[in-house]
PDB file of C-alpha atoms in Angstrom:
ATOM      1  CA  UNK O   1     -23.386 -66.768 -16.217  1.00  0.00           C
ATOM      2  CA  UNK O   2     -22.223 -63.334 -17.900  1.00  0.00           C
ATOM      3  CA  UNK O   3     -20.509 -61.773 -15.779  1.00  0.00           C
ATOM      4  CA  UNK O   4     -19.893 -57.774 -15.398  1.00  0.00           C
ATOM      5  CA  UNK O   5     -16.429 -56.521 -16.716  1.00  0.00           C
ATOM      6  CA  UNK O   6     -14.941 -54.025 -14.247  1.00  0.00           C
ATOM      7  CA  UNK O   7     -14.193 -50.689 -16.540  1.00  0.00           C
ATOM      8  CA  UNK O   8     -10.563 -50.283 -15.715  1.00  0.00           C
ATOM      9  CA  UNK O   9     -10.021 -46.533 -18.174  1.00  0.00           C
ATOM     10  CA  UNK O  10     -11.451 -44.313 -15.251  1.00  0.00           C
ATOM     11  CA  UNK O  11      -9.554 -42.445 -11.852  1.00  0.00           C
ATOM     12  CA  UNK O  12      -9.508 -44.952  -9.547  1.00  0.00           C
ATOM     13  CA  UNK O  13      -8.839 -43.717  -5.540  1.00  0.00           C
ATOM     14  CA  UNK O  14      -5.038 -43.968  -5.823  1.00  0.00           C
ATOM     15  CA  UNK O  15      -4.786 -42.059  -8.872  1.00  0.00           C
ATOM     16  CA  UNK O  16      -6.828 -39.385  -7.135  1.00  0.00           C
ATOM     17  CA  UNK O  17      -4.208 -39.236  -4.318  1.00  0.00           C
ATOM     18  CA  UNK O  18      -1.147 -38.842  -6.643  1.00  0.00           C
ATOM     19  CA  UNK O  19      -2.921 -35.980  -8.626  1.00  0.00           C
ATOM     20  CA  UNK O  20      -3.833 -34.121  -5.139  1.00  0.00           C
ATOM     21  CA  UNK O  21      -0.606 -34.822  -3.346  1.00  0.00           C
ATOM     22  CA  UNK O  22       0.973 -33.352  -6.762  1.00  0.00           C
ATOM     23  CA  UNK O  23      -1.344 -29.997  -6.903  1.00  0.00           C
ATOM     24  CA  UNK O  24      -0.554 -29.483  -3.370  1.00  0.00           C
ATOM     25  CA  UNK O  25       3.340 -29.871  -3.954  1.00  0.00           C
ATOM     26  CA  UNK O  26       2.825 -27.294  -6.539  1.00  0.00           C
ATOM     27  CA  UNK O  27       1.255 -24.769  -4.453  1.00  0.00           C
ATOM     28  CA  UNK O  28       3.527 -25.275  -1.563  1.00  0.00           C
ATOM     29  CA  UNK O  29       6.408 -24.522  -4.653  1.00  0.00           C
ATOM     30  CA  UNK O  30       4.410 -21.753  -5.838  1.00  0.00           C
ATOM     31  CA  UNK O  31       3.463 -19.811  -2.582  1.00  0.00           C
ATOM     32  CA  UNK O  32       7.522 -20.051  -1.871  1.00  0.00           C
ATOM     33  CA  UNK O  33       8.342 -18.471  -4.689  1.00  0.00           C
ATOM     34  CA  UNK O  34       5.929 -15.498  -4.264  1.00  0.00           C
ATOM     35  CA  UNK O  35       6.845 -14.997  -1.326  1.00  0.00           C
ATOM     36  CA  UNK O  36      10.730 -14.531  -1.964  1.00  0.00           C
ATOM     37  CA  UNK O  37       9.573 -12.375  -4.743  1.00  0.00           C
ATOM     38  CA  UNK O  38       7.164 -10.220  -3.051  1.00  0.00           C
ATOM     39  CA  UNK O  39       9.188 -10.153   0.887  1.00  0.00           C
ATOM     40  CA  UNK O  40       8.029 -12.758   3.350  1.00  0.00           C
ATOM     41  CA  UNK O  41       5.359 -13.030   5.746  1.00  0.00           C
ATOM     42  CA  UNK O  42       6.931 -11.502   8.729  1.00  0.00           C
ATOM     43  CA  UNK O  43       6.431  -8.059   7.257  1.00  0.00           C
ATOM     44  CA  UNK O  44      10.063  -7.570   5.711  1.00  0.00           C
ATOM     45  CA  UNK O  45      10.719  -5.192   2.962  1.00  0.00           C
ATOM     46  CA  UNK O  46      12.121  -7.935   0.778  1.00  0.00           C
ATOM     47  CA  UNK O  47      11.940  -7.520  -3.203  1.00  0.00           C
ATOM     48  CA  UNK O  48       9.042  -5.487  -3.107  1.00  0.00           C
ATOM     49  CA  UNK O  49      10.259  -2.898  -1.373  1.00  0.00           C
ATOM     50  CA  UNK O  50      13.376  -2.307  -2.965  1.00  0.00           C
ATOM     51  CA  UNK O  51      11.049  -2.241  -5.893  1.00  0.00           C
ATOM     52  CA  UNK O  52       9.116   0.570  -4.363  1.00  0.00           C
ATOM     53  CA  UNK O  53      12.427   2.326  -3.270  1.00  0.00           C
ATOM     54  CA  UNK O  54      13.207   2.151  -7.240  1.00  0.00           C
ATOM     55  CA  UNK O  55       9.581   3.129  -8.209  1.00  0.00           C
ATOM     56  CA  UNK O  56      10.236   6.453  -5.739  1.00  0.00           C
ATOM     57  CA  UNK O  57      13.515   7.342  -7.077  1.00  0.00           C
ATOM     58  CA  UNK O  58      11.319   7.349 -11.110  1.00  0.00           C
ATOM     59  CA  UNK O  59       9.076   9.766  -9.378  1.00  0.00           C
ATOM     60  CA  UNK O  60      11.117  12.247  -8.347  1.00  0.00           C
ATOM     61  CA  UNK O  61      12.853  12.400 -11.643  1.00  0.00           C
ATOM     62  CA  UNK O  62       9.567  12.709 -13.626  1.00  0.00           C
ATOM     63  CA  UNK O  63       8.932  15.657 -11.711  1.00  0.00           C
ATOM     64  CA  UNK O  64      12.679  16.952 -11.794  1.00  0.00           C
ATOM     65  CA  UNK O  65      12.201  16.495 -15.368  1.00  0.00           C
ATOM     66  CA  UNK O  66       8.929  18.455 -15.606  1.00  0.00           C
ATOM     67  CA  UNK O  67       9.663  21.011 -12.843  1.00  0.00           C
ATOM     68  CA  UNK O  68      12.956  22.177 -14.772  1.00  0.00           C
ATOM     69  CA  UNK O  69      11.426  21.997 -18.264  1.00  0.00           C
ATOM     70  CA  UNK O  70      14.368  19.353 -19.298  1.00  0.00           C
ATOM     71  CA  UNK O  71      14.188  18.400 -22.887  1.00  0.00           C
ATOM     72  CA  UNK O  72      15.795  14.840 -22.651  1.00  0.00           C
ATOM     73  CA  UNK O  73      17.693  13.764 -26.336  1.00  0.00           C
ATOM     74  CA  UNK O  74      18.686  10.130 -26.278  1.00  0.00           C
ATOM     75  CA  UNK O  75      19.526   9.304 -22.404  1.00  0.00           C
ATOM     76  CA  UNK O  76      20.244  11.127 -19.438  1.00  0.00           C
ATOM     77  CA  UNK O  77      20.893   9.242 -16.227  1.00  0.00           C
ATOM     78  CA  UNK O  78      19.731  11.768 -13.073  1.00  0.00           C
ATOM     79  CA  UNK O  79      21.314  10.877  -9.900  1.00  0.00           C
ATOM     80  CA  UNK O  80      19.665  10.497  -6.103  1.00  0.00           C
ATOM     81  CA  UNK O  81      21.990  13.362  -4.887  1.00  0.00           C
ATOM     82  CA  UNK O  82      20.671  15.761  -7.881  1.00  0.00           C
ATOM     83  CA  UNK O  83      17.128  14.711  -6.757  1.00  0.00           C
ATOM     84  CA  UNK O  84      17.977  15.082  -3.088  1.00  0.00           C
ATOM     85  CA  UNK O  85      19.244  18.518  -3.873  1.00  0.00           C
ATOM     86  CA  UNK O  86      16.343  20.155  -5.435  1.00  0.00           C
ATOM     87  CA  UNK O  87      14.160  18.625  -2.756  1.00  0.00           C
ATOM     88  CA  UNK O  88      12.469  16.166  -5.312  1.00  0.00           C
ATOM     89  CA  UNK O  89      12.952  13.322  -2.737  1.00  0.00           C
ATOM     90  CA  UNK O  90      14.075  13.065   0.815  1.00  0.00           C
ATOM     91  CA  UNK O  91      15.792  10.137   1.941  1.00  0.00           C
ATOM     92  CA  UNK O  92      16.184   5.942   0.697  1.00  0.00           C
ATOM     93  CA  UNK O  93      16.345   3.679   3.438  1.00  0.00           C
ATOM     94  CA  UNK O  94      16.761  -0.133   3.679  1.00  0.00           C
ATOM     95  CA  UNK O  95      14.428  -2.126   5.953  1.00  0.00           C
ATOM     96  CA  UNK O  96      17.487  -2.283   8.104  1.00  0.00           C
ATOM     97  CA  UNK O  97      17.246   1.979   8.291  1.00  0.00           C
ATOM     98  CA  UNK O  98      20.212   1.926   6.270  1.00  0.00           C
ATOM     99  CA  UNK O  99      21.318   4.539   3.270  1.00  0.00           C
ATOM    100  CA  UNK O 100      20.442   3.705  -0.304  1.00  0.00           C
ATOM    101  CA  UNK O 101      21.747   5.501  -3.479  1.00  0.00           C
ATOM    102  CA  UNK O 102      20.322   5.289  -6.401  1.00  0.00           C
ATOM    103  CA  UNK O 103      20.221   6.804  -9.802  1.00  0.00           C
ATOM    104  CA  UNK O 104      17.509   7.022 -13.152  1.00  0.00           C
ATOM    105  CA  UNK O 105      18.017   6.649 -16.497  1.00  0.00           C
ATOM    106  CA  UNK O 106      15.430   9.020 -18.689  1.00  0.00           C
ATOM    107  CA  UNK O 107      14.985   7.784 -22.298  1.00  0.00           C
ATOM    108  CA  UNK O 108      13.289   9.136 -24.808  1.00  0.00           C
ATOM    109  CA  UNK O 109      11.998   7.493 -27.607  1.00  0.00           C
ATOM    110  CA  UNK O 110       9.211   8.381 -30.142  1.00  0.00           C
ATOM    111  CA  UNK O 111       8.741  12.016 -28.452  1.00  0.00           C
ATOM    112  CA  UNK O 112       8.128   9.857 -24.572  1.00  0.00           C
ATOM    113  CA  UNK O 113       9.987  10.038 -21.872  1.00  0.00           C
ATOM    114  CA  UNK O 114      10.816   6.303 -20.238  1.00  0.00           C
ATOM    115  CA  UNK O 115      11.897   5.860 -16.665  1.00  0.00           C
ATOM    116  CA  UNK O 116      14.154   3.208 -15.095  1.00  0.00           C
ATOM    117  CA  UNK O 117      15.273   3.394 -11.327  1.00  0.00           C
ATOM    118  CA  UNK O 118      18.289   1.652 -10.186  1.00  0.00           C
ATOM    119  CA  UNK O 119      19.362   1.539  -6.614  1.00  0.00           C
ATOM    120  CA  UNK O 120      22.503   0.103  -4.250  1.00  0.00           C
ATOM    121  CA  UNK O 121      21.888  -0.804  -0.746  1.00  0.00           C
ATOM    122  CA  UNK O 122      24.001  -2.567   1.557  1.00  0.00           C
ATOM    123  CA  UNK O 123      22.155  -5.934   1.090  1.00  0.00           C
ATOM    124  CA  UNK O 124      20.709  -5.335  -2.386  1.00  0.00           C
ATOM    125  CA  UNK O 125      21.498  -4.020  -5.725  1.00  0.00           C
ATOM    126  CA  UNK O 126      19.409  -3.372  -8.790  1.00  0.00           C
ATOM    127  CA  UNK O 127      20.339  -5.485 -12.434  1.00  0.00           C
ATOM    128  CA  UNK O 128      22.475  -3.453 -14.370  1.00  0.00           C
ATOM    129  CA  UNK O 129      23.252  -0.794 -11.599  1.00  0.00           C
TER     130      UNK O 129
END
């Protein structure tokens, strides 16, 4: 009797188990890490919002900039007090309520004016402040 050769090259059910358990490990990894980056799911300011808090602070010194007709040569850093000053921004609070300060660097290259925020709160400081 000829009998039928099992084909042993395909996914066989434990196989399929190690690949799922391992995509799911992944995700669980992934999600994590998004959410330290982005501030967790309780509704805390976490990364994002000091990002924000830096992304505010770049406003108000693109229109300090353009309000006062400033012609920027090389760099010029433009602190939070200048801006707070000239009424170009208000206030920079932690998610704790507390007082931020903050400066922005303004460099111009190739005729454009670039942007960088930096700020220091009690629990968090921007790279390079």
């Amino acid at each position: 009797m000829n009998g039928l050769k099992l084909n042993n090259k395909g996914w066989g059910t434990m196989e399929m188990f190690l690949l799922t358990g391992g995509l799911l490990i992944a995700l669980l990894v992934a999600v994590f890490f998004i959410s330290k980056l982005y501030g967790s799911f309780d509704g805390t300011i976490g990364n994002k919002g000091y990002f924000d808090l830096e992304t505010k602070l770049e406003s108000a010194a693109k229109e300090y900039v353009i309000d006062n007709n400033i012609q920027i040569d090389g760099e010029q850093r433009i602190s939070y007090e200048t801006l707070k000053e000239n009424n170009k921004i208000d206030h920079l609070y932690d998610e704790n309520n507390k007082s931020c300060t903050g400066y922005v660097t303004v460099t111009r290259i190739d005729n454009v004016n670039y942007y960088k925020g930096y700020i220091s709160c009690p629990n968090y400081v921007s790279n390079n402040y």
